[in-house]
Coordinates of C-alpha atoms in Angstrom, one line a residue:
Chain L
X264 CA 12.5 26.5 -0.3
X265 CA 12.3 22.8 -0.2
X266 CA 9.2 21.4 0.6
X267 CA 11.2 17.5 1.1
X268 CA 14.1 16.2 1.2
X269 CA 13.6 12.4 0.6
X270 CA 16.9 9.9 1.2
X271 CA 17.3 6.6 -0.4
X272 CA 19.1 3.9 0.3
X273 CA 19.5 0.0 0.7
X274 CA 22.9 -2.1 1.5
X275 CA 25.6 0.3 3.3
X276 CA 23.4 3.2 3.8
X277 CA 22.3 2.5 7.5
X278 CA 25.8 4.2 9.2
X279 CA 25.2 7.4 6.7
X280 CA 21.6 8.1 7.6
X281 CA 22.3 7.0 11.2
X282 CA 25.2 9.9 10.7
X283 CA 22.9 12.8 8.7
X284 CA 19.7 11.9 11.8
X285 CA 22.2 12.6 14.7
X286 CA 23.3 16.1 13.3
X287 CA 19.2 17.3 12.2
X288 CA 17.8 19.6 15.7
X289 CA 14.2 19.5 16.5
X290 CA 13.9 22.8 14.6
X291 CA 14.8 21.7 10.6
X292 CA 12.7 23.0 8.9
X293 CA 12.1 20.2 6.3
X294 CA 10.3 17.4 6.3
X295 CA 13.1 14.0 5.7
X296 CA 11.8 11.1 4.3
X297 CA 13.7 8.3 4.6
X298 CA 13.0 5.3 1.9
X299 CA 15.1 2.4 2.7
X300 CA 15.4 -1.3 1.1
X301 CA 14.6 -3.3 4.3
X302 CA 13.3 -6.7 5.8
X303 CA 10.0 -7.3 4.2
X304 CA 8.2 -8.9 7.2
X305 CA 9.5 -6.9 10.2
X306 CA 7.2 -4.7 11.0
X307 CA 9.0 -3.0 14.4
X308 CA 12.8 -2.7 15.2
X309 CA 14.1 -0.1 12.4
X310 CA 12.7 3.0 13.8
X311 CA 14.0 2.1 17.3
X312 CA 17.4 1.5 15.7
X313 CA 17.3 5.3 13.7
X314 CA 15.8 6.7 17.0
X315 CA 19.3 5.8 18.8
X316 CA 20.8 7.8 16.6
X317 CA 18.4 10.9 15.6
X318 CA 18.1 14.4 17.7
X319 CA 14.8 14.5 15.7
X320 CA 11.7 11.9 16.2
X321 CA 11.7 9.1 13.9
X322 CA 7.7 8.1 12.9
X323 CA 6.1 5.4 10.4
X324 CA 3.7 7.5 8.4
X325 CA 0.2 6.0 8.2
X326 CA -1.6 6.6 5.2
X327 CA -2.8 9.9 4.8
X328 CA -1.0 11.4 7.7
X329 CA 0.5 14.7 6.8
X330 CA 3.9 15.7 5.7
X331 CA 5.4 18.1 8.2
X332 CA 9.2 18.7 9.8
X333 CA 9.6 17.7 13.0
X334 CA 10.0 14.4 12.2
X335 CA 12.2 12.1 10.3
X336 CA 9.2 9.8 8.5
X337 CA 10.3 6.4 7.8
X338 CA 8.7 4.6 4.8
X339 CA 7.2 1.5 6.5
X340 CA 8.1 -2.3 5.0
X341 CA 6.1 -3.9 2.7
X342 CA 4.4 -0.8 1.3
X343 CA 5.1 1.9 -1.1
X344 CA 5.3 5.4 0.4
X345 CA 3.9 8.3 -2.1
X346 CA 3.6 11.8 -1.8
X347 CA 0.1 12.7 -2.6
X348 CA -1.7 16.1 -3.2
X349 CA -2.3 18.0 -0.4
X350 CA 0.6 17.4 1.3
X351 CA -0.5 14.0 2.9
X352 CA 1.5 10.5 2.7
X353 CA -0.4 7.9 0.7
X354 CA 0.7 4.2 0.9
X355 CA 0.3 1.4 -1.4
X356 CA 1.0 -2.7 -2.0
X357 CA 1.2 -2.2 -6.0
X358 CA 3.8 -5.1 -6.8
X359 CA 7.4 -4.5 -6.0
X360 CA 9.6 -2.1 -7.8
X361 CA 13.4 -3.4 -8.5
X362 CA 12.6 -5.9 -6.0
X363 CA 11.7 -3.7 -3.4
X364 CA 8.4 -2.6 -1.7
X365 CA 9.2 0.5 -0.6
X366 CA 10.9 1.2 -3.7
X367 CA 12.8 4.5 -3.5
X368 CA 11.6 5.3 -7.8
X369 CA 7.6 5.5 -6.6
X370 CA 8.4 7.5 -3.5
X371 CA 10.5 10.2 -6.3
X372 CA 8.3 10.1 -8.7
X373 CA 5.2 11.0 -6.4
X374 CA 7.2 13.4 -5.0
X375 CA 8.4 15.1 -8.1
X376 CA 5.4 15.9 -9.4
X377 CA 4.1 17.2 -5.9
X378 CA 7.0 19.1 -4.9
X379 CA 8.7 19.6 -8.4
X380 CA 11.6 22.2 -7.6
X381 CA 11.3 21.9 -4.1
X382 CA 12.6 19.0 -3.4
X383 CA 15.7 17.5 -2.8
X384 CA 16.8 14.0 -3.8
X385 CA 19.6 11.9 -2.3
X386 CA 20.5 8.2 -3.2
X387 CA 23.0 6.7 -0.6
X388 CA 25.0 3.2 -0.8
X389 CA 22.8 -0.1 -2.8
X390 CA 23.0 -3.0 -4.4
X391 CA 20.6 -2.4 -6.9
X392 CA 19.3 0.5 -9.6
X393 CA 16.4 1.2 -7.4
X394 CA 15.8 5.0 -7.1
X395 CA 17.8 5.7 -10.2
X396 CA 15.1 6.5 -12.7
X397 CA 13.4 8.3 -9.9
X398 CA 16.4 10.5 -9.0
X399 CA 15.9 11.5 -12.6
X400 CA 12.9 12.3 -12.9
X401 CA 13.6 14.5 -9.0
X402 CA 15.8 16.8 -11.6
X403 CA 14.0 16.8 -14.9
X404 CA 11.4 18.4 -12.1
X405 CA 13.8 21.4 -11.2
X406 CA 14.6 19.7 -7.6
X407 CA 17.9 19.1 -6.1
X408 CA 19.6 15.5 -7.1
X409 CA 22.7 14.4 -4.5
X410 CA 24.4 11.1 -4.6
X411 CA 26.4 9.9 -2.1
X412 CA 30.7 9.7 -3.1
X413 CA 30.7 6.1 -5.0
X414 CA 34.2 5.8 -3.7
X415 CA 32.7 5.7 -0.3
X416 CA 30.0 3.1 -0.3
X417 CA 30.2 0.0 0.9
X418 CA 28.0 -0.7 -2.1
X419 CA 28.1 1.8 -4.8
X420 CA 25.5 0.6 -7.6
X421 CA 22.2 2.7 -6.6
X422 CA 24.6 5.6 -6.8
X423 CA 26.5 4.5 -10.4
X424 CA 23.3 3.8 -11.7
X425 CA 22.0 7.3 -10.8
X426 CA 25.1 8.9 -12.2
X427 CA 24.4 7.2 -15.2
X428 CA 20.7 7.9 -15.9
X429 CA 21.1 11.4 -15.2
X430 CA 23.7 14.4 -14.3
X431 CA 23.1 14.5 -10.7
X432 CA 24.1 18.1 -9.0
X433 CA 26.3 17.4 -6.5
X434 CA 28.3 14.0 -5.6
X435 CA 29.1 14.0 -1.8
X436 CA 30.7 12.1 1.0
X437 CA 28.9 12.0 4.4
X438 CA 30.1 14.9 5.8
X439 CA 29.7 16.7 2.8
X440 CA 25.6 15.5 2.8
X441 CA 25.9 16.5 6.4
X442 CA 27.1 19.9 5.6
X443 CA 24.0 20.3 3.1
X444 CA 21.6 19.4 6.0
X445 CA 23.5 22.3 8.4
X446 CA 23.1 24.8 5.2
X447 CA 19.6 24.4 5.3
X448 CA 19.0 24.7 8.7
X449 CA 21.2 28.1 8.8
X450 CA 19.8 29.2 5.1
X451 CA 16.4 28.7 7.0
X452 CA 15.6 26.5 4.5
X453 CA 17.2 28.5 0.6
X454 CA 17.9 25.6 -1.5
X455 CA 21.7 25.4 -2.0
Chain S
X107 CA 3.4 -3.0 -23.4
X108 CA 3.1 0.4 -24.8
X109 CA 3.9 4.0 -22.9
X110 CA 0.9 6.0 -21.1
X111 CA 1.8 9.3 -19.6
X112 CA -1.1 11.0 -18.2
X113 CA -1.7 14.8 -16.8
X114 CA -4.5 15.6 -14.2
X115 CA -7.1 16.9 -16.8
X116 CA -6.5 13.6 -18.9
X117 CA -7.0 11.4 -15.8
X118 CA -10.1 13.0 -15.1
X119 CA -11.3 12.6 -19.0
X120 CA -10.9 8.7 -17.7
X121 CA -12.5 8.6 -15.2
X122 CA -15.2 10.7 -16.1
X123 CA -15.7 8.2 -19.3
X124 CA -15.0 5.4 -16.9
X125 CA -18.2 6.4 -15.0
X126 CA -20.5 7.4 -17.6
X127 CA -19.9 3.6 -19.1
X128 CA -21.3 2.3 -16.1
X129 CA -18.5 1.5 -14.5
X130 CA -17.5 2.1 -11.1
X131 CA -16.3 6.2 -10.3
X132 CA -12.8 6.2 -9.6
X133 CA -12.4 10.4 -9.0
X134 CA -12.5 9.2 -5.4
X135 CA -8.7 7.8 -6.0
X136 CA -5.7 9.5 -4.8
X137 CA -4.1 11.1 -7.6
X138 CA -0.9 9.7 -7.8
X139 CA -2.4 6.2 -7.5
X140 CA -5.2 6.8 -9.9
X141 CA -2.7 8.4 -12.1
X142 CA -0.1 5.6 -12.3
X143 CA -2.9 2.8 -12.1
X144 CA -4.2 4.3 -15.4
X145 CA -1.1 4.7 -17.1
X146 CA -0.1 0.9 -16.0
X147 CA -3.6 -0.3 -17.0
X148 CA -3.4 1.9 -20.3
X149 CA -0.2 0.5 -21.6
X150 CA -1.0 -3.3 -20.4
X151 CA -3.4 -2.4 -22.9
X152 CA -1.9 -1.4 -25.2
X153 CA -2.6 2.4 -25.5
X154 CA -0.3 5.3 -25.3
X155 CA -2.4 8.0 -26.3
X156 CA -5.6 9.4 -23.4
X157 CA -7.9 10.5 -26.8
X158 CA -7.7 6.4 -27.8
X159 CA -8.2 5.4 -24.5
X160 CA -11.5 7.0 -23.9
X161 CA -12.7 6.2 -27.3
X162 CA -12.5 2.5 -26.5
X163 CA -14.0 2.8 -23.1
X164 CA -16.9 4.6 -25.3
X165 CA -17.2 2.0 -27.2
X166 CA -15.6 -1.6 -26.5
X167 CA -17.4 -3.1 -23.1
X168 CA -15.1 -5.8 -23.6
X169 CA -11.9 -3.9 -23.8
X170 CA -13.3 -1.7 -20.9
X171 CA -13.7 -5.0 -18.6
X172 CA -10.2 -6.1 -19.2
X173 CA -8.6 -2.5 -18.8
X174 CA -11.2 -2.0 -15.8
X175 CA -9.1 -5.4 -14.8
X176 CA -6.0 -4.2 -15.1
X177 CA -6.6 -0.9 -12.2
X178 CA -7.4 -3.1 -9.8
X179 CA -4.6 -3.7 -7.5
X180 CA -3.2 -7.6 -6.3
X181 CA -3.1 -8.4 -2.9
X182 CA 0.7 -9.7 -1.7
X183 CA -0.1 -13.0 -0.1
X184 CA -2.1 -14.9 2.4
X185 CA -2.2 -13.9 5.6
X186 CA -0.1 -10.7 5.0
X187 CA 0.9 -9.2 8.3
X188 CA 0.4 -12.4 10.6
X189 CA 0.0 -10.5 13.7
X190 CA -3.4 -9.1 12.5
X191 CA -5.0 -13.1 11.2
X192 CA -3.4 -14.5 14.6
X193 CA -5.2 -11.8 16.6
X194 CA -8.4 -12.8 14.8
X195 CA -8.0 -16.4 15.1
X196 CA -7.0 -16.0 19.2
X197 CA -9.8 -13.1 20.4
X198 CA -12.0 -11.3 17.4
X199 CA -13.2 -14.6 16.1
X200 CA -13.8 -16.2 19.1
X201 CA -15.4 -13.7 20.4
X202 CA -17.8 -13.2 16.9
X203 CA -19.2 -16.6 17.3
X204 CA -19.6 -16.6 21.3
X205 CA -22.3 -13.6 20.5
X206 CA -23.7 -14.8 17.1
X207 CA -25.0 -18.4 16.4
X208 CA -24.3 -17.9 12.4
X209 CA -22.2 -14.5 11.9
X210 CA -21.4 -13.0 8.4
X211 CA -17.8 -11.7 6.7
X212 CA -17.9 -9.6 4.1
X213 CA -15.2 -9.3 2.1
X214 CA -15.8 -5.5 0.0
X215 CA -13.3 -4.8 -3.3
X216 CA -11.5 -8.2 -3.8
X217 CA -8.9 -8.6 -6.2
X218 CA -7.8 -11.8 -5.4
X219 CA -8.4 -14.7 -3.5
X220 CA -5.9 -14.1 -0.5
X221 CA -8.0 -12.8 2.2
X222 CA -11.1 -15.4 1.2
X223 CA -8.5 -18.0 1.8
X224 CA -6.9 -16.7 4.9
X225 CA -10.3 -15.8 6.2
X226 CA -11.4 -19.7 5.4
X227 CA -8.2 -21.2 7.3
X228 CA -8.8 -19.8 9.9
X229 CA -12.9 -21.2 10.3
X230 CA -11.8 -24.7 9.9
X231 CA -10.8 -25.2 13.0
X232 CA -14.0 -26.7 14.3
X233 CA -16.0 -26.5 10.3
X234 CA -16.8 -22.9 11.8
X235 CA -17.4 -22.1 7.7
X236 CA -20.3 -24.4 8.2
X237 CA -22.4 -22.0 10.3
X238 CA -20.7 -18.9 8.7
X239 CA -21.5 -16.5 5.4
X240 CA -19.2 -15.2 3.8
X241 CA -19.6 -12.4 1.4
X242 CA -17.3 -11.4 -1.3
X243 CA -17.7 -8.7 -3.2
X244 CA -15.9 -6.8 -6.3
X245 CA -16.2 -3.9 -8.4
X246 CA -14.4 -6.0 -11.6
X247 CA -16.7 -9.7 -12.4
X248 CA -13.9 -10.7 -13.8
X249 CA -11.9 -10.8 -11.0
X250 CA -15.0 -12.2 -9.3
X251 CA -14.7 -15.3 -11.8
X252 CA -10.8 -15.9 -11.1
X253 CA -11.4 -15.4 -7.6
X254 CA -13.9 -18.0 -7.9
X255 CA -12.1 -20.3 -10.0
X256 CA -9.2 -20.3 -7.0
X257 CA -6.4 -19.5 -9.1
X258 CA -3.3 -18.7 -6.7
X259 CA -0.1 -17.5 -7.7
X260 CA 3.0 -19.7 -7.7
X261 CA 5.3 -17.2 -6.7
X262 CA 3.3 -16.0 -3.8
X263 CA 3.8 -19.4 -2.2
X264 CA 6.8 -19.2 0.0
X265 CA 5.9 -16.1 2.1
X266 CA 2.0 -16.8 2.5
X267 CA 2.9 -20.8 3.9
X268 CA 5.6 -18.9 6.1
X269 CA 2.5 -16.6 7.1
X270 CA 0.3 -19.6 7.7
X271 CA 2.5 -21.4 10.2
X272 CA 3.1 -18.4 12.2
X273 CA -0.9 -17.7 12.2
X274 CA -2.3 -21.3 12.9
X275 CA 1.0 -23.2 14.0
X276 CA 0.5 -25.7 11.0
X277 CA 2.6 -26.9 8.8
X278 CA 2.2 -26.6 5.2
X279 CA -0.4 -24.6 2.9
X280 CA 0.4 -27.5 0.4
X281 CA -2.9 -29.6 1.1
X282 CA -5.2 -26.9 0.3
X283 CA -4.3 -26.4 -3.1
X284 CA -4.1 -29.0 -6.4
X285 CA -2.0 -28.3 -9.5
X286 CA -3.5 -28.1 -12.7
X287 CA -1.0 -27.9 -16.0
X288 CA 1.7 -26.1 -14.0
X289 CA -0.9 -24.1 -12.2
X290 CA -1.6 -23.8 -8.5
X291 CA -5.4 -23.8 -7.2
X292 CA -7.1 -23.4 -3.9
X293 CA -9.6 -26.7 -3.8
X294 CA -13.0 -25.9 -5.1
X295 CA -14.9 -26.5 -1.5
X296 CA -12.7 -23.5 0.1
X297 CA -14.3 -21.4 -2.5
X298 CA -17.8 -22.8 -2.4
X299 CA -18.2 -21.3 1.3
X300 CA -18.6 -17.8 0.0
X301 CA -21.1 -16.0 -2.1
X302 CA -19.8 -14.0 -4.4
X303 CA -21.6 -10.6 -5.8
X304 CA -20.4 -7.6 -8.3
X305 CA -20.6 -4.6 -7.2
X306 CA -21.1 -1.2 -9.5
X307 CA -19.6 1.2 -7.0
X308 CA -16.6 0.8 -4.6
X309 CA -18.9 -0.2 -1.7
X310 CA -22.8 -0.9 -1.7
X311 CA -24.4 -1.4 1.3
X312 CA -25.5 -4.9 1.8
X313 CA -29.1 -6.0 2.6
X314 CA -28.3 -7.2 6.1
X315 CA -26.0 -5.9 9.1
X316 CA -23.0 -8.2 9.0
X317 CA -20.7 -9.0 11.9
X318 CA -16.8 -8.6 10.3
X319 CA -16.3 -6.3 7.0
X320 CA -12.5 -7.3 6.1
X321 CA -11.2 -4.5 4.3
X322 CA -7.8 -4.2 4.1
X323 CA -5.2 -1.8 2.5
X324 CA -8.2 -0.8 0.2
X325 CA -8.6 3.1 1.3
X326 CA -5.0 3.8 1.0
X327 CA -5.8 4.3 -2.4
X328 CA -8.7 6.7 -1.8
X329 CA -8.7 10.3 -1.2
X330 CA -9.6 11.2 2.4
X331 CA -13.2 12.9 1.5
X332 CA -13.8 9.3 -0.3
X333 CA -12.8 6.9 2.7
X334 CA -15.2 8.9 4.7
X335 CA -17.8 7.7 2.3
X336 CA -16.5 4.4 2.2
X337 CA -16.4 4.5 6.1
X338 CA -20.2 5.9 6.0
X339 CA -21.1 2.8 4.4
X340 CA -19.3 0.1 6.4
X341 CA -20.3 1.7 9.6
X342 CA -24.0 1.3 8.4
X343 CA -23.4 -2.3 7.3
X344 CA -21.8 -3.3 10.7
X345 CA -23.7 -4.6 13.6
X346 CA -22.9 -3.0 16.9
X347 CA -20.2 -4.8 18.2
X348 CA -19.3 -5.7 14.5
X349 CA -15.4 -5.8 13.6
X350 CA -13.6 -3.6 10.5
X351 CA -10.6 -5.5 9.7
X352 CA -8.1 -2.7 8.1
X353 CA -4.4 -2.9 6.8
X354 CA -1.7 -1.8 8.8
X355 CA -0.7 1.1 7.5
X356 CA -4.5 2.4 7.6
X357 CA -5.9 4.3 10.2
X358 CA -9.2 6.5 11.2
X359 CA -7.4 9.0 12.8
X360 CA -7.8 11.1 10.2
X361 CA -11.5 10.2 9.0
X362 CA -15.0 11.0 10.4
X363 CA -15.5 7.7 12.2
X364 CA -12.0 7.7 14.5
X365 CA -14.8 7.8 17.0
X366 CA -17.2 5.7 16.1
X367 CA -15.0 2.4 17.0
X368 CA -12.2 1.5 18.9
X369 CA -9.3 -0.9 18.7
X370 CA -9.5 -3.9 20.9
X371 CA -5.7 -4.4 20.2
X372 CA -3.4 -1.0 20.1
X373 CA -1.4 -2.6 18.5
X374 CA -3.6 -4.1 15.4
X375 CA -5.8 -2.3 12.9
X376 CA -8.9 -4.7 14.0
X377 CA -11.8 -1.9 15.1
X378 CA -14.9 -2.8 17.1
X379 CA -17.7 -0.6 16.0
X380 CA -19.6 1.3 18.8
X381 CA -22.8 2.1 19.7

């Protein structure tokens, strides 16, 4: 059973989430974390632009709320988000991570050792290798690791650079990652 | 830099040797965070191996202050999140001096000199420093020292002057600081407005109530049972009517004191303690 299912993603990646958050019911049973490179100084705006286009709540975590479904949980800008013990969100300002604060590496790596087989991993269209090491480190774990189809991003190097740190499970297109969300819900949350 | 990978039991070998040195107890820390400020401090240090690393906090005081340096986290910038400085510069600090002819700041846990400076730009207006103490306290001297010495950090340049002019409406952060070989400082009679004091755990109480305790994004790296401590102690330190000035992404929901202030701004982590 997963215990996460954490999506990365920088340049191009907005129109896939937007895509994955309009097919999720109230009911999924798994917490989605959404870590995406974005403005550093805007603090409002993104999570009414993902609530357009989600059937399920989109919240900023504060730190130390808990990790539940329900909700899609945004990683806010200009801090790390980490998965700490016990199941609660931690935050932090530690220096940026391939230029980015929230770097999509911390947010796996946390998450790895928390959830360790139940998790799922899944690095959409980027322009840099940020969330590549930590997609790694998501399968040397036992979780699930997804990338989305190079062939389809408008910006394929967060998912090349995956590909070629580690041997990612599956390589999907949108609908494909959309059809992984649907299993879950139906499975009642199996892992694939 | 060398390659520290570090398991639960080893991480509690270090802080446990940590705090038997004398040296602040970090078992109140978050695991993840504790964990990957160790292993970053560790191989900045150049250790790779937990068994070395405790042996030289047994034994080298001075290798223990620098690695001791090396956990403590940098702030971003001045002024980081604008809304929150412009809000104390409109209503909070306004408001401290209407009730209190000389109110006191305390700064708890600095790493840097960010807030300090932030905290000063906005008490010019009117030399409000001048009937004003500021406290600044740290767990590591020798951040104390560079604090004090008003080192500032070229890079962080850019985004704290955009900061400033959307806080005070002024133009450039330029005047405030002299170059020295290269090197940017903060003028030496910002600094001189604050006293500074070491602390040996995360948060002593001070001697006297103070009226503002700026504390921010400083319990996201605590466990919950810890911030409550932390939160014991500011609450006790605070005048009624006293101010916690928290990071954005913090909240009391989930402590002991959600009750024991409330937010003058929903939209701002600025809490006003109650009675």
């Amino acid at each position: 059973m997963y215990r996460a299912i954490i999506i990365g993603g920088s340049a191009g990646s907005f129109q896939v989430v937007a895509r994955i958050l309009s097919t999720l019911d109230k009911d999924f049973p798994v917490p989605v974390l959404l870590v995406l490179h974005r403005l550093k100084h805007v603090r409002s705006g993104f999570v009414e632009a993902l609530s357009i286009k989600s059937s399920i709540p989109v919240k900023e975590p504060v730190d130390k709320d808990y990790i539940r479904p329900g909700f899609t949980w945004l990683a806010p800008s200009n801090y790390h988000l980490y998965v700490e013990s016990g199941n609660r969100f931690a935050l932090s300002t530690e220096p940026q991570v391939n230029h980015s604060r929230p770097s999509v590496d911390l947010s796996f790596f946390s998450a790895a050792k928390e959830y360790r087989r139940n998790l799922a991993g899944i690095i959409l269209s980027g322009a840099n290798k940020d969330g590549a090491a930590g997609l790694k480190m998501v399968g040397d774990m036992g979780g699930t690791t997804i990338v989305q189809d190079p062939s389809e991003c408008q910006v394929p190097v967060m998912p090349l650079e995956s590909m070629k740190l580690t041997k990612v499970h599956y390589v999907y297109n949108t609908e494909q990652i959309v059809s992984f969300f649907k299993k879950i819900r139906e499975n009642g949350q199996n892992r694939q | 830099m060398a390659n520290l990978t570090l398991g639960v039991t080893e991480v509690r070998e270090i802080t446990a040797a940590l705090a038997e040195s004398g040296y602040p107890d970090f078992t109140g820390y978050s695991l993840f965070s504790i964990t990957r400020r160790l292993e970053i401090a560790g191989g900045n240090c150049g250790i790779s191996e937990s068994g070395m690393l405790i042996s030289k906090i047994n034994s080298d005081p001075l290798f223990t202050d620098t690695f001791v340096d090396h956990l403590m986290v940098e702030t971003t910038e001045l002024f980081r999140d604008p809304s929150v400085w412009k809000l104390l510069r409109d209503n909070i600090i306004p408001d401290i001096f209407k009730k209190n002819d000389h109110p006191v700041f305390w700064l708890p846990g600095c790493s840097t000199a960010d807030d300090l400076v932030s905290l000063f730009l906005l008490l010019e207006d009117d030399k409000l420093f001048e009937r004003s103490s500021i406290i600044v306290t740290s767990i590591c001297e020798k951040r104390l020292k560079n604090i004090r010495a008003g080192r500032f950090d070229n890079q962080k340049f850019k985004v704290s002057n955009e900061n400033y002019k959307k806080v005070t409406g002024k133009t450039d952060l330029s005047g405030y600081l002299d170059k020295e070989e290269g090197k940017l400082y903060w003028k030496k009679d910002m600094l001189s407005v604050a006293d500074f004091l070491p602390q040996k755990s995360h948060l002593e109480e001070l001697s006297a109530p103070v009226n503002c305790v700026i504390f921010r994004d400083k319990m996201i790296y605590f466990n919950l049972a810890f911030c409550n401590r932390v939160l014991d102690t500011i609450y006790n330190g605070l005048h009624t009517g006293g101010f916690l000035v928290t990071g954005a992404g913090e909240t009391l929901v989930h402590t002991l004191y959600d009750k024991s202030f409330i937010k003058p701004d929903e939209n701002e982590n600025i809490f006003r303690k109650i009675g």
